[in-house]
Amino acid sequence: MVGVAACGSVRSIKALWETRIRRIQEEQQEEEEQRRRMARGGATGRLSVGVWEDRAALARLKQKLQTEDGRLVLRIEQEEWKSLPGCLVQLTQVQEWQIHRAGLQKIPHFISSFQNLLVLDLSRNGVTEIPKQIGKLTRLRELLLSFNRVHFVPEELSCCESLERLELAMNRDLNQLPDQLRNLKRLQHLDLSMNAFTCVPDCVVGLPALEWLDMGGNQLQHLPEDIHRMEMLHTLWLQRNRLEKLPDNISRMASLDTLVLSSNRLRDIPPLMEGMSKLRKTKTEVDEDDSEEEREMFGREFMHMYIQESRKRAYAVLNVHCAHH
């Protein structure tokens, strides 16, 4: 009897422990499942927040859309938009961006999604970089990035084969352009004023369709000897540089009719320029109270005045020399 009782006690203890172990395992499984549910619920919550943020940003962007001259334009003026949300790619039908004084710090890489873009005007922001993805915009006609902080232009910009107007004025540290830009066969208008160029880039001289060039307010010390290759150029702004002389070949620029040379260090002007009949006989309008240094004189009148002054100085030196003898 004692043996039977002992055997029964062992079975009871075994069953008790098995029950406890099973209960512990079930509790652990339930806790694990609860943690998984909480994790799924939290992620779903965060996802929901993100979706609602995107919807709100998209709604705000849609309020900035306008139709002008048959184009769909995204216009943001004097608002705080340091970056543009990714949801903007849902508006790829936009043909023109006009974002000014918004503090924009970068052009988003998803700019390549806007294949319909004709004008990208981001003047007066804080953009520091032109992304390589800009080269995907083969229909882009105008890229306006004046008064930003761009210090480097990627060679991929040369792939924007439809580009007609490029403005990079007042980016301060910009001092060179990639040679590949000479492939912009349709570029007519180029503004590189108020930067740090010390010479006219070779690629600029090689632009076949260029008609208007502003390099005023740089640090130009000389002009290229082959400047006459710019056959289509009719307007050339070179004021406020460090030019001491002009190349003789400037007189062979057949289309040039406006040449601005105020505030340089010119010692002489090639006499051949006296026969440049296309140079306009005009100067910018100024008030009578303005000083000579503040005037922007250009064209034939400036050329004739400067040539005459140069001759007077030469004659004065010659007379002094003869008097001594």
Coordinates of C-alpha atoms in Angstrom, one line a residue, residues 4-316:
V4 CA 1.0 2.5 -4.3
A5 CA 0.6 5.7 -2.3
A6 CA 4.2 6.8 -3.2
C7 CA 3.6 6.2 -6.8
G8 CA 0.4 8.3 -6.8
S9 CA 2.1 11.2 -5.0
V10 CA 4.8 11.3 -7.8
R11 CA 2.2 11.4 -10.5
S12 CA 0.3 14.2 -8.8
I13 CA 3.5 16.3 -8.4
K14 CA 4.5 15.6 -12.0
A15 CA 1.0 16.7 -13.2
L16 CA 1.2 19.8 -11.1
W17 CA 4.5 20.9 -12.5
E18 CA 3.4 20.2 -16.1
T19 CA 0.4 22.4 -15.5
R20 CA 2.5 25.2 -14.1
I21 CA 5.0 24.9 -17.0
R22 CA 2.2 25.0 -19.6
R23 CA 0.6 28.0 -17.9
I24 CA 4.0 29.9 -17.9
Q25 CA 4.5 29.1 -21.5
E26 CA 1.0 30.3 -22.4
E27 CA 1.5 33.5 -20.5
Q28 CA 4.8 34.1 -22.3
Q29 CA 3.2 33.5 -25.6
E30 CA 0.4 35.9 -24.8
E31 CA 2.9 38.6 -23.7
E32 CA 4.8 38.1 -26.9
E33 CA 1.7 38.4 -29.0
Q34 CA 0.7 41.5 -27.1
R35 CA 4.1 43.1 -27.7
R36 CA 3.7 42.3 -31.4
R37 CA 0.3 43.9 -31.5
M38 CA 1.5 47.0 -29.7
A39 CA 4.4 47.2 -32.2
R40 CA 2.1 46.9 -35.2
G41 CA -0.3 49.4 -33.6
G42 CA 2.5 52.0 -33.0
A43 CA 3.9 51.7 -36.5
T44 CA 0.5 52.1 -37.9
G45 CA 0.0 55.1 -35.8
R46 CA 3.3 56.7 -37.0
L47 CA 2.4 55.8 -40.5
S48 CA -1.0 57.4 -40.1
V49 CA 0.7 60.6 -38.8
G50 CA 3.1 60.6 -41.8
V51 CA 0.2 60.2 -44.3
W52 CA -1.7 63.0 -42.7
E53 CA 1.4 65.3 -42.8
D54 CA 1.9 64.5 -46.5
R55 CA -1.8 65.2 -47.2
A56 CA -1.6 68.5 -45.3
A57 CA 1.7 69.5 -47.2
L58 CA 0.2 68.5 -50.5
A59 CA -3.0 70.6 -49.8
R60 CA -0.8 73.6 -48.9
L61 CA 1.2 73.2 -52.1
K62 CA -1.9 73.0 -54.2
Q63 CA -2.9 76.3 -52.8
K64 CA 0.3 77.7 -54.4
L65 CA -0.6 76.6 -57.9
Q66 CA -1.6 79.2 -60.5
T67 CA -2.3 79.2 -64.2
E68 CA -0.3 81.9 -66.1
D69 CA -0.1 82.2 -69.9
G70 CA -1.4 78.7 -70.2
R71 CA 1.2 77.2 -67.8
L72 CA 0.7 75.6 -64.5
V73 CA 2.9 77.6 -62.1
L74 CA 4.0 76.8 -58.5
R75 CA 4.4 80.2 -56.9
I76 CA 5.8 80.6 -53.4
E77 CA 6.8 84.1 -52.2
Q78 CA 8.3 85.2 -48.9
E79 CA 7.4 82.1 -46.9
E80 CA 9.5 79.7 -45.0
W81 CA 10.1 76.6 -47.2
K82 CA 13.7 75.5 -46.4
S83 CA 13.0 72.2 -48.0
L84 CA 10.3 70.9 -50.3
P85 CA 8.3 67.8 -49.2
G86 CA 8.5 64.6 -51.2
C87 CA 4.8 64.6 -51.8
L88 CA 5.5 67.4 -54.4
V89 CA 6.2 64.6 -56.9
Q90 CA 2.4 64.2 -57.2
L91 CA 2.3 67.5 -59.0
T92 CA 4.7 66.6 -61.9
Q93 CA 2.4 68.4 -64.3
V94 CA 3.7 71.7 -63.0
Q95 CA 5.6 73.6 -65.8
E96 CA 7.1 76.4 -63.9
W97 CA 8.5 76.9 -60.3
Q98 CA 8.6 80.4 -59.0
I99 CA 10.0 80.2 -55.4
H100 CA 11.5 83.5 -54.1
R101 CA 12.7 84.6 -50.7
A102 CA 11.6 81.3 -49.1
G103 CA 14.9 80.3 -47.5
L104 CA 15.1 77.2 -49.7
Q105 CA 18.4 75.5 -49.0
K106 CA 18.5 72.8 -51.6
I107 CA 17.0 71.7 -54.9
P108 CA 15.5 68.3 -54.1
H109 CA 16.9 65.3 -56.1
F110 CA 13.4 64.4 -57.1
I111 CA 13.5 67.4 -59.4
S112 CA 14.2 64.8 -62.1
S113 CA 10.6 63.7 -61.9
F114 CA 9.4 67.0 -63.3
Q115 CA 9.9 66.3 -67.0
N116 CA 7.4 69.0 -68.0
L117 CA 9.3 71.7 -66.3
L118 CA 10.1 74.7 -68.6
V119 CA 11.1 77.4 -66.0
L120 CA 12.9 76.8 -62.7
D121 CA 13.2 80.1 -60.9
L122 CA 14.6 79.9 -57.4
S123 CA 16.2 83.4 -57.2
R124 CA 16.9 84.9 -53.8
N125 CA 17.1 81.8 -51.6
G126 CA 19.9 79.9 -49.9
V127 CA 20.5 77.2 -52.4
T128 CA 24.1 75.9 -52.2
E129 CA 24.1 73.1 -54.7
I130 CA 22.7 72.2 -58.2
P131 CA 22.0 68.5 -58.1
K132 CA 23.2 66.2 -60.9
Q133 CA 19.6 65.2 -61.4
I134 CA 19.0 68.6 -63.1
G135 CA 20.4 67.0 -66.3
K136 CA 17.2 64.9 -66.6
L137 CA 15.2 68.1 -67.4
T138 CA 15.7 68.1 -71.2
R139 CA 12.8 70.5 -71.8
L140 CA 14.0 73.1 -69.3
R141 CA 14.3 76.5 -71.0
E142 CA 15.2 78.8 -68.0
L143 CA 17.2 78.2 -64.9
L144 CA 17.3 81.2 -62.6
L145 CA 19.5 80.9 -59.5
S146 CA 20.7 84.4 -58.9
F147 CA 21.3 85.6 -55.3
N148 CA 21.9 82.2 -53.8
R149 CA 25.0 80.5 -52.5
V150 CA 25.9 78.2 -55.4
H151 CA 29.6 77.6 -55.7
F152 CA 29.7 74.7 -58.1
V153 CA 27.9 73.9 -61.4
P154 CA 27.7 70.2 -62.3
E155 CA 28.6 69.1 -65.8
E156 CA 25.2 67.4 -66.0
L157 CA 23.6 70.8 -66.6
S158 CA 24.9 70.5 -70.1
C159 CA 22.3 67.8 -70.7
C160 CA 19.5 70.4 -70.5
E161 CA 19.6 70.7 -74.2
S162 CA 16.7 73.1 -74.4
L163 CA 18.1 75.7 -72.0
E164 CA 17.9 79.3 -73.4
R165 CA 18.4 81.4 -70.3
L166 CA 20.8 80.8 -67.3
E167 CA 21.2 83.3 -64.5
L168 CA 23.7 82.7 -61.7
A169 CA 24.3 86.3 -60.6
M170 CA 25.5 87.1 -57.1
N171 CA 26.5 83.7 -55.9
R172 CA 29.8 85.2 -54.6
D173 CA 32.1 82.2 -54.6
L174 CA 31.3 80.9 -58.1
N175 CA 34.4 81.2 -60.2
Q176 CA 34.3 78.5 -62.8
L177 CA 32.0 76.5 -65.1
P178 CA 32.4 73.0 -66.5
D179 CA 33.7 72.9 -70.1
Q180 CA 30.7 70.7 -71.0
L181 CA 28.4 73.7 -70.9
R182 CA 29.6 74.6 -74.4
N183 CA 27.1 71.9 -75.5
L184 CA 24.2 74.2 -74.6
K185 CA 23.6 75.0 -78.2
R186 CA 20.4 77.1 -77.6
L187 CA 21.7 79.2 -74.7
Q188 CA 21.1 82.9 -75.6
H189 CA 21.2 84.7 -72.2
L190 CA 23.8 84.2 -69.5
D191 CA 24.2 86.2 -66.4
L192 CA 27.4 85.6 -64.3
S193 CA 27.6 89.0 -62.7
M194 CA 28.7 89.6 -59.2
N195 CA 30.7 86.4 -58.7
A196 CA 34.4 85.6 -58.4
F197 CA 35.4 84.9 -62.1
T198 CA 38.9 86.0 -63.0
C199 CA 38.5 85.2 -66.7
V200 CA 35.8 84.4 -69.2
P201 CA 35.4 80.6 -69.1
D202 CA 36.3 78.9 -72.4
C203 CA 32.9 77.2 -72.5
V204 CA 31.2 80.6 -72.6
V205 CA 33.2 81.7 -75.6
G206 CA 32.2 78.4 -77.3
L207 CA 28.4 78.9 -76.8
P208 CA 27.2 79.2 -80.4
A209 CA 23.8 80.9 -79.8
L210 CA 24.9 83.3 -77.0
E211 CA 23.5 86.8 -77.6
W212 CA 23.6 88.5 -74.1
L213 CA 26.4 88.1 -71.5
D214 CA 26.7 89.9 -68.2
M215 CA 30.0 89.4 -66.3
G216 CA 30.0 92.7 -64.4
G217 CA 31.2 92.9 -60.9
N218 CA 33.7 90.0 -61.1
Q219 CA 37.5 90.1 -61.0
L220 CA 38.2 89.8 -64.7
Q221 CA 41.8 90.9 -65.5
H222 CA 41.7 90.2 -69.3
L223 CA 39.4 89.1 -72.1
P224 CA 40.1 86.1 -74.3
E225 CA 42.0 86.9 -77.5
D226 CA 39.5 84.8 -79.5
I227 CA 36.5 86.7 -78.2
H228 CA 35.5 87.3 -81.8
R229 CA 34.3 83.7 -81.9
M230 CA 31.1 84.9 -80.1
E231 CA 29.5 85.8 -83.4
M232 CA 25.9 86.2 -82.1
L233 CA 26.8 88.3 -79.0
H234 CA 25.1 91.7 -79.2
T235 CA 25.3 92.8 -75.5
L236 CA 28.3 92.5 -73.3
W237 CA 28.4 93.9 -69.7
L238 CA 31.9 94.1 -68.2
Q239 CA 31.5 97.0 -65.7
R240 CA 33.3 96.9 -62.3
N241 CA 36.1 94.5 -63.2
R242 CA 39.9 94.8 -63.3
L243 CA 40.4 95.1 -67.1
E244 CA 43.5 97.1 -68.2
K245 CA 43.2 96.5 -71.9
L246 CA 41.0 95.0 -74.5
P247 CA 42.0 92.4 -77.2
D248 CA 42.2 93.7 -80.7
N249 CA 39.8 91.0 -81.9
I250 CA 37.0 92.7 -80.0
S251 CA 36.6 94.9 -83.1
R252 CA 35.7 91.8 -85.1
M253 CA 32.6 91.1 -83.1
A254 CA 30.1 91.7 -85.9
S255 CA 26.9 91.6 -83.8
L256 CA 28.1 93.6 -80.8
D257 CA 26.1 96.8 -80.3
T258 CA 26.3 97.3 -76.5
L259 CA 29.5 97.1 -74.6
V260 CA 29.6 98.3 -70.9
L261 CA 33.1 99.0 -69.5
S262 CA 32.5 101.4 -66.6
S263 CA 34.8 101.2 -63.5
N264 CA 37.7 99.2 -65.0
R265 CA 41.4 100.0 -65.2
L266 CA 41.6 100.5 -68.9
R267 CA 44.8 102.2 -70.2
D268 CA 43.9 102.2 -73.8
I269 CA 41.2 100.9 -76.3
P270 CA 42.1 99.4 -79.7
P271 CA 41.8 102.1 -82.3
L272 CA 40.1 99.5 -84.5
M273 CA 37.1 99.9 -82.3
E274 CA 36.6 103.4 -83.6
G275 CA 35.2 101.8 -86.8
M276 CA 32.7 99.6 -85.0
S277 CA 29.6 101.1 -86.5
K278 CA 27.2 98.8 -84.7
L279 CA 28.1 100.1 -81.3
R280 CA 25.1 102.2 -80.1
K281 CA 25.7 105.9 -79.5
T282 CA 24.1 106.0 -76.1
K283 CA 24.7 105.9 -72.4
T284 CA 22.5 105.0 -69.5
E285 CA 20.3 107.8 -68.1
V286 CA 21.6 109.4 -65.0
D287 CA 20.7 112.4 -62.8
E288 CA 22.7 115.6 -63.2
D289 CA 23.8 115.2 -59.6
D290 CA 25.4 111.7 -60.1
S291 CA 29.1 111.6 -60.1
E292 CA 31.0 110.3 -63.1
E293 CA 32.0 107.1 -61.1
E294 CA 28.3 106.2 -60.7
R295 CA 27.5 106.5 -64.4
E296 CA 27.3 103.4 -66.7
M297 CA 28.7 104.6 -70.0
F298 CA 28.8 102.3 -72.9
G299 CA 28.5 102.1 -76.7
R300 CA 30.1 104.3 -79.3
E301 CA 30.1 107.4 -77.2
F302 CA 32.1 105.8 -74.5
M303 CA 34.5 104.4 -77.1
H304 CA 35.1 107.7 -78.8
M305 CA 35.5 109.5 -75.5
Y306 CA 38.1 107.0 -74.3
I307 CA 40.0 106.9 -77.5
Q308 CA 40.2 110.7 -77.6
E309 CA 41.4 110.8 -74.0
S310 CA 44.0 108.2 -74.7
R311 CA 45.3 110.2 -77.7
K312 CA 45.4 113.4 -75.6
R313 CA 47.5 111.6 -73.0
A314 CA 49.9 110.3 -75.7
Y315 CA 50.2 113.7 -77.3
A316 CA 50.9 115.3 -73.8

